[in-house]
mmCIF file of N, CA and C in Angstrom:
data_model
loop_
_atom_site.group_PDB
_atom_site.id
_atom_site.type_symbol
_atom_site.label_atom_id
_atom_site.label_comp_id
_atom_site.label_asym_id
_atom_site.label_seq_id
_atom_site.Cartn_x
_atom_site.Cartn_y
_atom_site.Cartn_z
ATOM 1 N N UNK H 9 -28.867 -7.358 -3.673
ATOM 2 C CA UNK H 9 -29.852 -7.315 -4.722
ATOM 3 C C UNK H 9 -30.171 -5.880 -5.113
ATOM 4 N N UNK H 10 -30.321 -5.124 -3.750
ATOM 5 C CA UNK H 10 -30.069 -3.575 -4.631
ATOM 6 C C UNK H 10 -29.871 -2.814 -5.323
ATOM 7 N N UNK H 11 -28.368 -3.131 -4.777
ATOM 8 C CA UNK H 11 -26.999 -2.553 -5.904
ATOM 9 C C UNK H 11 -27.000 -3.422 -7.813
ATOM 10 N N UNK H 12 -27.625 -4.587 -7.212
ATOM 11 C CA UNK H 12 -27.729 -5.224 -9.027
ATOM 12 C C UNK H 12 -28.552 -4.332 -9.647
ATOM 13 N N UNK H 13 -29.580 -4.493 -8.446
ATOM 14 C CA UNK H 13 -30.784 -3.758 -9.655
ATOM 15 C C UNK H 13 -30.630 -2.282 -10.267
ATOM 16 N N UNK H 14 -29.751 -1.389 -9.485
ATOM 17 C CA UNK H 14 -29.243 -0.208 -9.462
ATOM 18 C C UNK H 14 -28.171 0.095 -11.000
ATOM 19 N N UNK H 15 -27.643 -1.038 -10.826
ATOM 20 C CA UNK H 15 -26.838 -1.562 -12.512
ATOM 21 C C UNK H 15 -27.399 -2.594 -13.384
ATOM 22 N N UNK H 16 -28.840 -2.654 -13.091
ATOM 23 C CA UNK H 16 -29.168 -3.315 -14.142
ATOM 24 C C UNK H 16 -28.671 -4.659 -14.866
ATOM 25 N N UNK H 17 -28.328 -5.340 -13.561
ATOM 26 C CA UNK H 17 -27.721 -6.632 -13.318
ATOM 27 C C UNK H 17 -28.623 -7.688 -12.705
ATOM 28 N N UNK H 18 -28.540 -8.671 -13.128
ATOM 29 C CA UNK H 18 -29.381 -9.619 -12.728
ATOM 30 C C UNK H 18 -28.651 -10.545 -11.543
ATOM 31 N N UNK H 19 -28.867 -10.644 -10.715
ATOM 32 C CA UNK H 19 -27.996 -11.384 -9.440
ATOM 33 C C UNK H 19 -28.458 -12.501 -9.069
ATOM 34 N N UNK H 20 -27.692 -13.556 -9.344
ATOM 35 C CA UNK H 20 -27.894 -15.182 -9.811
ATOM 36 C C UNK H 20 -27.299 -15.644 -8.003
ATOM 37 N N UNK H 21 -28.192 -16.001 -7.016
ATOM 38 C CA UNK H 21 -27.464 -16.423 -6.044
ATOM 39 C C UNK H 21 -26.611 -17.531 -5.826
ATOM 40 N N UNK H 22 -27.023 -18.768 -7.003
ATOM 41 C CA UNK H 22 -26.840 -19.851 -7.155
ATOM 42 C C UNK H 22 -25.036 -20.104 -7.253
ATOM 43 N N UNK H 23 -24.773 -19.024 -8.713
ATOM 44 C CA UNK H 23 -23.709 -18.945 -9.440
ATOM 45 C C UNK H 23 -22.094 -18.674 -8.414
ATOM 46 N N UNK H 24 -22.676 -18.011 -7.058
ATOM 47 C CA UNK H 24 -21.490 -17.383 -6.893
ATOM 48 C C UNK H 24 -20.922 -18.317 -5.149
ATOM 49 N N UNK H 25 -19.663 -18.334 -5.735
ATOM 50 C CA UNK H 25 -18.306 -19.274 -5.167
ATOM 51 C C UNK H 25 -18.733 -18.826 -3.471
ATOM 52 N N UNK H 26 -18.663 -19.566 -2.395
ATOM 53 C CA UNK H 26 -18.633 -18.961 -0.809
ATOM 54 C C UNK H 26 -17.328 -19.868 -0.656
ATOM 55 N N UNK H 27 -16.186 -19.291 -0.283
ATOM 56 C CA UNK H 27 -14.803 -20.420 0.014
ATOM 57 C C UNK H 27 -15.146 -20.850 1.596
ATOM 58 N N UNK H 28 -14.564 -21.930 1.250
ATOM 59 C CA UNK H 28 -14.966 -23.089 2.605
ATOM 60 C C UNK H 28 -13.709 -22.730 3.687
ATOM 61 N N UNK H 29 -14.105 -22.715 5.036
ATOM 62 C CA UNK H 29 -12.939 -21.791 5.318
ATOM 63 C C UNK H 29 -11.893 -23.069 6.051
ATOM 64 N N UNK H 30 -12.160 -24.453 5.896
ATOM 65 C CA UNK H 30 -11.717 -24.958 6.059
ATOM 66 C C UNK H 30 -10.406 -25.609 4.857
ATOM 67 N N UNK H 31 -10.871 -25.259 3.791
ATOM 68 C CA UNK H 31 -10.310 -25.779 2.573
ATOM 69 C C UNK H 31 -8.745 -23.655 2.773
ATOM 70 N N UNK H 32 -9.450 -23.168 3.309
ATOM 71 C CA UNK H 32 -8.006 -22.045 3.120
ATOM 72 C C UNK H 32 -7.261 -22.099 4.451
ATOM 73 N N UNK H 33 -7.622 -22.873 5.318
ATOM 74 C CA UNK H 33 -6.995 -23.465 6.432
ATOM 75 C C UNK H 33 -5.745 -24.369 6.273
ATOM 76 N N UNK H 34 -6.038 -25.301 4.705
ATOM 77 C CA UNK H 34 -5.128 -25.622 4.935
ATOM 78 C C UNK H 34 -3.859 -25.502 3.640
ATOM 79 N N UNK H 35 -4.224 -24.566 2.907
ATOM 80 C CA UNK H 35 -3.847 -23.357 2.083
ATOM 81 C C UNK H 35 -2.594 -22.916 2.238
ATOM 82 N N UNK H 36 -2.389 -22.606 4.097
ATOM 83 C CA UNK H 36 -1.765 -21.633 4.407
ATOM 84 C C UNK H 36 -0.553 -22.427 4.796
ATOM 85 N N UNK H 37 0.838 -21.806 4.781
ATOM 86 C CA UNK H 37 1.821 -22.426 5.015
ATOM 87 C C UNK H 37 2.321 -22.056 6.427
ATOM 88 N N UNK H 38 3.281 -22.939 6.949
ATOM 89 C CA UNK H 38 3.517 -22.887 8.579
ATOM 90 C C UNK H 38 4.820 -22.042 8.550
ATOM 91 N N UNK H 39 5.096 -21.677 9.392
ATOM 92 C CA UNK H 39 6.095 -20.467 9.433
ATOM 93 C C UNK H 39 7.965 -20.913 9.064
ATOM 94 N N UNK H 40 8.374 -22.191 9.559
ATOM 95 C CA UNK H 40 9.260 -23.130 8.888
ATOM 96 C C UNK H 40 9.385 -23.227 7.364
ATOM 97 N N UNK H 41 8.175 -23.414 6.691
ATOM 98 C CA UNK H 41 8.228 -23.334 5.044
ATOM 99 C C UNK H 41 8.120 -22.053 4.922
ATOM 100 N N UNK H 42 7.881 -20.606 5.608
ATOM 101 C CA UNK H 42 7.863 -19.618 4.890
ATOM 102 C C UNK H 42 9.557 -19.385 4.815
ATOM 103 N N UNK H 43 10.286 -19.718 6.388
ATOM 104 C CA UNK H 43 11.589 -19.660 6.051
ATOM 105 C C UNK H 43 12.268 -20.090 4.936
ATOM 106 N N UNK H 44 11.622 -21.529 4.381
ATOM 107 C CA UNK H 44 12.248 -22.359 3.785
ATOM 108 C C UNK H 44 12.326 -21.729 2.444
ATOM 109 N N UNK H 45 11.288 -21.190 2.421
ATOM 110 C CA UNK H 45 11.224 -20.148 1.021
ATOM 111 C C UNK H 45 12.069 -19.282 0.701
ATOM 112 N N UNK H 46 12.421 -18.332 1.701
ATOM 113 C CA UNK H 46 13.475 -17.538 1.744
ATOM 114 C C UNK H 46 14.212 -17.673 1.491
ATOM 115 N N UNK H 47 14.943 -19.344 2.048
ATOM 116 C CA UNK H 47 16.304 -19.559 1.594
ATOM 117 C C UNK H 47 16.052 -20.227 0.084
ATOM 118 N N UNK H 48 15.068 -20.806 -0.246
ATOM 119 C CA UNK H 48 15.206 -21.517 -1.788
ATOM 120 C C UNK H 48 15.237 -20.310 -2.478
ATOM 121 N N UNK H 49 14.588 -19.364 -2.197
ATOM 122 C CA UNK H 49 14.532 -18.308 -3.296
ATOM 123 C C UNK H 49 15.233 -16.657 -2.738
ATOM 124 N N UNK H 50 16.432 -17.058 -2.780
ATOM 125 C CA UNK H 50 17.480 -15.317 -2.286
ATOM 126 C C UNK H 50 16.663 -14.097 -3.182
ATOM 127 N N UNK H 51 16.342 -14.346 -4.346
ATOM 128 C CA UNK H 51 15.580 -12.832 -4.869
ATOM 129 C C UNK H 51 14.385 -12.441 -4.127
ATOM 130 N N UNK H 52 13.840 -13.607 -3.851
ATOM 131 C CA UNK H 52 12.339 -13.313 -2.829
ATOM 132 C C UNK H 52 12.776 -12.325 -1.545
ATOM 133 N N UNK H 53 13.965 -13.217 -0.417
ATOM 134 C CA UNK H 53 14.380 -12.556 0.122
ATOM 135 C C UNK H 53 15.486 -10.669 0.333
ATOM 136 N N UNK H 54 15.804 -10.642 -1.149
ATOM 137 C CA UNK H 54 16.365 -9.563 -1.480
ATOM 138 C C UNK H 54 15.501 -7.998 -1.716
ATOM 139 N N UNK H 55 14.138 -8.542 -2.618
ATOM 140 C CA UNK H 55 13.573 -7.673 -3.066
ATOM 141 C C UNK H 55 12.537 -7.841 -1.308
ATOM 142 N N UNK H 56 12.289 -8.315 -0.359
ATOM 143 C CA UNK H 56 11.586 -8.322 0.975
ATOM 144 C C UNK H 56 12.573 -7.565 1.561
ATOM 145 N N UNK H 57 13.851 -7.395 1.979
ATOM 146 C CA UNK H 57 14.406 -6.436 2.279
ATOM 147 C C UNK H 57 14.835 -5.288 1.933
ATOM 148 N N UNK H 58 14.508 -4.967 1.059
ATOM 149 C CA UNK H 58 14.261 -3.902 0.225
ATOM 150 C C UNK H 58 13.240 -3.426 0.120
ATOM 151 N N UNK H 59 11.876 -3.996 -0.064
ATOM 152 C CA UNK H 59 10.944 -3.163 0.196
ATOM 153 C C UNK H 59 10.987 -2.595 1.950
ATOM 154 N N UNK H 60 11.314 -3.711 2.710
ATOM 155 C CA UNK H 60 11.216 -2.950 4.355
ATOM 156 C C UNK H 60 12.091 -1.654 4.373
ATOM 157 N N UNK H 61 13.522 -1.873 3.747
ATOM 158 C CA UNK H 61 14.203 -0.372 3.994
ATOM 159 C C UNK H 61 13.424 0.390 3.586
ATOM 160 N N UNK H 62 12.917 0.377 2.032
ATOM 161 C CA UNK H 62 11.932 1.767 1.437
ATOM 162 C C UNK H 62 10.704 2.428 2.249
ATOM 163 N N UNK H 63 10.618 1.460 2.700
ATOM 164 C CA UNK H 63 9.011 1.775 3.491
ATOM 165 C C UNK H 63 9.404 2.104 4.596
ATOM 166 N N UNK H 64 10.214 1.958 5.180
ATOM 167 C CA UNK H 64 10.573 2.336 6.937
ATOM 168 C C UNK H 64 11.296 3.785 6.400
ATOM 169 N N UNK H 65 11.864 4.198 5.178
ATOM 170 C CA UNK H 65 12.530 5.670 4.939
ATOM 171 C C UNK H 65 11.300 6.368 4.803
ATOM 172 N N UNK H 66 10.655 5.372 3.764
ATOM 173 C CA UNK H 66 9.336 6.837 3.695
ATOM 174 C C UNK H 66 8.520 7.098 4.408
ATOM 175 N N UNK H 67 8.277 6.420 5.613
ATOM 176 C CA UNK H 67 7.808 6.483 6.683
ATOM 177 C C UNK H 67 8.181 7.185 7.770
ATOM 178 N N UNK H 68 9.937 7.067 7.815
ATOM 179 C CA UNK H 68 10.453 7.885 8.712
ATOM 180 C C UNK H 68 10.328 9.260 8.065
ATOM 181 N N UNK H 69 10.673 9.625 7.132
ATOM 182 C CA UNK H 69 10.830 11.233 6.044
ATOM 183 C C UNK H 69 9.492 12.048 6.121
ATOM 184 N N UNK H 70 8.298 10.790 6.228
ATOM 185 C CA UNK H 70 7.165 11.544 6.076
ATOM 186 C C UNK H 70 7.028 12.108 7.805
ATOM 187 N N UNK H 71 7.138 10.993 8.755
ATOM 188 C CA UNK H 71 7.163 11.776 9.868
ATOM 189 C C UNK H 71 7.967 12.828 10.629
ATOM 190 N N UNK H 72 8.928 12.436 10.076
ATOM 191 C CA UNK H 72 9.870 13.555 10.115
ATOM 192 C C UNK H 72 9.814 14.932 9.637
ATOM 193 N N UNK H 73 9.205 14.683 8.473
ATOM 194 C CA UNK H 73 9.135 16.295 7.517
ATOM 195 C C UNK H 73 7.466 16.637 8.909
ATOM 196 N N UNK H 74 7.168 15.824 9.082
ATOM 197 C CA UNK H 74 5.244 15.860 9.522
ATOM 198 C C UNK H 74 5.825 17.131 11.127
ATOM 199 N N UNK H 75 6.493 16.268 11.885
ATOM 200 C CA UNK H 75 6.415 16.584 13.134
ATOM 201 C C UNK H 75 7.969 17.582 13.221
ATOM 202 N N UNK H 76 8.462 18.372 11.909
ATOM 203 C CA UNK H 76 9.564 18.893 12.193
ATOM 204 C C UNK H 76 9.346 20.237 11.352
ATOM 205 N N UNK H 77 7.812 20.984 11.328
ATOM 206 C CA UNK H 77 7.783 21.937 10.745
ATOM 207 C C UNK H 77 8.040 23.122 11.360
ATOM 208 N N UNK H 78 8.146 22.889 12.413
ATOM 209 C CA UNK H 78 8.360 24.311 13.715
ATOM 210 C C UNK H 78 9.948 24.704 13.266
ATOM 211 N N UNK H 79 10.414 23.746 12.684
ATOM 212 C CA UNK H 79 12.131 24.731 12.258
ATOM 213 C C UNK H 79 12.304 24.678 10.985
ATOM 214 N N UNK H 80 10.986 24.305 10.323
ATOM 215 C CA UNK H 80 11.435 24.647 8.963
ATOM 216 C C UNK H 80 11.028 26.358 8.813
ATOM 217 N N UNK H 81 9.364 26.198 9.141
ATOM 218 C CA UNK H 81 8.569 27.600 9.043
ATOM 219 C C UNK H 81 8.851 28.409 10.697
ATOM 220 N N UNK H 82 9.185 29.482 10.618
ATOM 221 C CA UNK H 82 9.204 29.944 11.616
ATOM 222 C C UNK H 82 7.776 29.799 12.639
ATOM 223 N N UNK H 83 6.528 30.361 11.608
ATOM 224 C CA UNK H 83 5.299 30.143 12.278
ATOM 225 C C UNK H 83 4.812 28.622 11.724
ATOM 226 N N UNK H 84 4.478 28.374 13.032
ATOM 227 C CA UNK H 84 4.144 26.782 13.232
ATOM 228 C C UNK H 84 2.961 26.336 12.490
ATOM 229 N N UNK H 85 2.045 27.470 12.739
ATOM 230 C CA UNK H 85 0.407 27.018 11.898
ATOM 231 C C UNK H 85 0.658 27.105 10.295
ATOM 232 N N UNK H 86 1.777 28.227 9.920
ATOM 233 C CA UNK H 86 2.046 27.958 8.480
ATOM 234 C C UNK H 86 2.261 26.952 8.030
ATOM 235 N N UNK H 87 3.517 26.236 9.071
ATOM 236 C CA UNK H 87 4.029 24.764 8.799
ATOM 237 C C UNK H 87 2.865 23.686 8.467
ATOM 238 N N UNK H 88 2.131 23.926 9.085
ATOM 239 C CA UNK H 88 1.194 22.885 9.019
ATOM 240 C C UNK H 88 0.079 23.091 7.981
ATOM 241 N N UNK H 89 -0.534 23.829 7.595
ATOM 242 C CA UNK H 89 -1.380 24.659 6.651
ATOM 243 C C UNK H 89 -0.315 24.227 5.519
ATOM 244 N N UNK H 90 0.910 24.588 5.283
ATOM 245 C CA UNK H 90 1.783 24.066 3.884
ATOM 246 C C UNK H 90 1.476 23.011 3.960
ATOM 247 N N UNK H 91 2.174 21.804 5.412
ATOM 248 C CA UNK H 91 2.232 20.186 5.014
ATOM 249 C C UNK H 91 0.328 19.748 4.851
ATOM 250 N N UNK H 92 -0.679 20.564 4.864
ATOM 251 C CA UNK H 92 -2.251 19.882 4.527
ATOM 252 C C UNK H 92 -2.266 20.452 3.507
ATOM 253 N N UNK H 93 -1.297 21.436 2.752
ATOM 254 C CA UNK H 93 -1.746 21.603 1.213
ATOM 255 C C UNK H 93 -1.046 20.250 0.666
ATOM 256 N N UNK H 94 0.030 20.585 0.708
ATOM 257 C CA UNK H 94 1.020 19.316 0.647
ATOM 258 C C UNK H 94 0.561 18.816 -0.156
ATOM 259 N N UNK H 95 -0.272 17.899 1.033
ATOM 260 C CA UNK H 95 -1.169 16.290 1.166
ATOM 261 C C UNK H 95 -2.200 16.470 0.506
ATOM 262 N N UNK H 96 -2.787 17.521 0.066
ATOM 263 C CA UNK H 96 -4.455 16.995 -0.551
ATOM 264 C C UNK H 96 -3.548 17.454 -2.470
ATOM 265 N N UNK H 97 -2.328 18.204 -2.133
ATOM 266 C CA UNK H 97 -1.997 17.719 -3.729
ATOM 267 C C UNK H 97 -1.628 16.819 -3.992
ATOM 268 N N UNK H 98 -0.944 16.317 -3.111
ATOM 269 C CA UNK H 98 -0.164 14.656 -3.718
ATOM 270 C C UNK H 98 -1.450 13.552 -3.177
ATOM 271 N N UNK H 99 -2.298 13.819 -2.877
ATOM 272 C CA UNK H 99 -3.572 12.584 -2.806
ATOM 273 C C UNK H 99 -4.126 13.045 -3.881
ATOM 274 N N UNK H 100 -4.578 14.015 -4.556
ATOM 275 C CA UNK H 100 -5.165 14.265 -5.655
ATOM 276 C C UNK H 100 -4.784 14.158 -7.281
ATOM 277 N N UNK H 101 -3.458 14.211 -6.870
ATOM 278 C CA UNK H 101 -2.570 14.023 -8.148
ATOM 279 C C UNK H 101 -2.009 12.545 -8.333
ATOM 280 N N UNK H 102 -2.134 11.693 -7.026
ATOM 281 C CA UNK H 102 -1.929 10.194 -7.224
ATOM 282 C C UNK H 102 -2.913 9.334 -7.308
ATOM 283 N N UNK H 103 -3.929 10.388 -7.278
ATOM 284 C CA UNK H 103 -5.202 8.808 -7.653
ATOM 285 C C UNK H 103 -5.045 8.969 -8.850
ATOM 286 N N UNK H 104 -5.260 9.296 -10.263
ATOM 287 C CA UNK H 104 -5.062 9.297 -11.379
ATOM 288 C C UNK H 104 -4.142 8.845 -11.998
ATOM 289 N N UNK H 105 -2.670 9.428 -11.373
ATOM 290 C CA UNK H 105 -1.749 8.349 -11.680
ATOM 291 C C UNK H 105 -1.530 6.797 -11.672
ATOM 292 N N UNK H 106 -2.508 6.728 -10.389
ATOM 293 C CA UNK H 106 -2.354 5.187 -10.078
ATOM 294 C C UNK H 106 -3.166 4.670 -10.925
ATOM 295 N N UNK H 107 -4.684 5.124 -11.065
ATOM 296 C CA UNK H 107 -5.613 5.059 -12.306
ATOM 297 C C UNK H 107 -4.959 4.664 -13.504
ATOM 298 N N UNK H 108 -4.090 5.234 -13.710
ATOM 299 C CA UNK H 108 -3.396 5.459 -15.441
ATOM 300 C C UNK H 108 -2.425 4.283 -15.185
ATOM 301 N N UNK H 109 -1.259 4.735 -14.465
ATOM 302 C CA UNK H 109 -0.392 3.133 -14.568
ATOM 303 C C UNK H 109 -0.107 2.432 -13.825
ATOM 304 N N UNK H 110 -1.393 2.123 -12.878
ATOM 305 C CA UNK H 110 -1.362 1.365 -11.930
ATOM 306 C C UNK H 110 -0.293 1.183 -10.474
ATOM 307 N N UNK H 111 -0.669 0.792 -9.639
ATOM 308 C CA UNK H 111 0.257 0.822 -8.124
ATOM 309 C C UNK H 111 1.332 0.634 -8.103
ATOM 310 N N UNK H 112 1.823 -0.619 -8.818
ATOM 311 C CA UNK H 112 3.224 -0.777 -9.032
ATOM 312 C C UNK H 112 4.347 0.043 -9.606
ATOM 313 N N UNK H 113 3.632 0.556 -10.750
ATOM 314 C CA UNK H 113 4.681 1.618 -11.683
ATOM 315 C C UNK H 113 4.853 2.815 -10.838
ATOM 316 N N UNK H 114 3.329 3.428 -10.110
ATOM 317 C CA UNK H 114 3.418 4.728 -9.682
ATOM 318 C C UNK H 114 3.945 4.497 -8.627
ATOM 319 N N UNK H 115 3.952 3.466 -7.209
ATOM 320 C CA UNK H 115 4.882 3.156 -6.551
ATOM 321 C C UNK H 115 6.914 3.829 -7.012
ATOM 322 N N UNK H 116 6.861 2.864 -7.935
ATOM 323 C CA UNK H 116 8.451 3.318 -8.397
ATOM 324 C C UNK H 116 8.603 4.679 -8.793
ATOM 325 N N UNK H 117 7.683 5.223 -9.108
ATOM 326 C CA UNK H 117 7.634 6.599 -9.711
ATOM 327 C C UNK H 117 7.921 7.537 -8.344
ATOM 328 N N UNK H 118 7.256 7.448 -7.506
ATOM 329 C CA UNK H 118 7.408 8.046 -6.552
ATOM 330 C C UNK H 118 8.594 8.296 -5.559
ATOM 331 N N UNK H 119 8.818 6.875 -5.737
ATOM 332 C CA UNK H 119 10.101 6.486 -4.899
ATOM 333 C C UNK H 119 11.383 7.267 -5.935
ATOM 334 N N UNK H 120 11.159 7.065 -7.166
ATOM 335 C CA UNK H 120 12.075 7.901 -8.113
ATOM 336 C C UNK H 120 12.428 8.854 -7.692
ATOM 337 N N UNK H 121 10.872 9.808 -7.587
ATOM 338 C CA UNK H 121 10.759 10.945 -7.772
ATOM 339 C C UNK H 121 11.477 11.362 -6.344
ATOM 340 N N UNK H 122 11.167 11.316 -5.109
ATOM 341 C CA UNK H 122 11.578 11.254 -3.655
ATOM 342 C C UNK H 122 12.932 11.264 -3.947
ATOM 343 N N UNK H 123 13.768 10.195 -4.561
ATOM 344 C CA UNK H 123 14.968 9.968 -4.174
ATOM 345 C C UNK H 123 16.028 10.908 -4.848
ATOM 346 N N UNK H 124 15.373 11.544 -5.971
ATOM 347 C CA UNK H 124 15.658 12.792 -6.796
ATOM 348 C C UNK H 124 15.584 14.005 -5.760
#
């Protein structure tokens, strides 16, 4: 009620949905039909292995570049002082992007950009 009143919102307790947690209980599918999915649908399964390779490279690259600055920079604290500039440019320069064209596009963008 705070935060409404803070925006000048009127907060209707009546109006708003509480999901029954029994009704998403049974929602959920058993691990047999998730297989089963896989095989009805090969693109489902194609683009799922594909995202795991991407994400396990950029994961490995980032730790790799993270914990392998002692032979890039001779001095070690430089190494690290570069990889925290690094990071507060590419966190600062990807919220906006993502802002502008959303997770998915800037996702690919990145991965573009990386693989360039």
């Amino acid at each position: 009620k705070f935060l409404a009143s803070l925006n000048n919102v009127k907060l209707d307790l009546d109006k708003i949905a509480i999901a029954d947690v029994e009704k998403t209980k049974e929602r959920t599918q058993s691990f047999p039909k998730q297989i089963k999915d896989f095989c009805t649908y090969p693109m489902l399964f194609g683009e799922t292995l594909l995202l795991m390779f991407l994400w396990f490279v950029a994961g490995m690259s980032y730790f790799g570049f993270n914990f392998g600055w002692g032979s890039i920079f001779p001095d070690l604290y430089i190494g690290y002082l570069m990889a925290g500039l690094g990071e507060i440019i590419a966190y600062n320069g990807l919220t906006p992007l993502i802002a502008k064209l959303g997770r998915r596009r800037s996702i690919m963008l990145m991965f573009l950009g990386a693989a360039v």
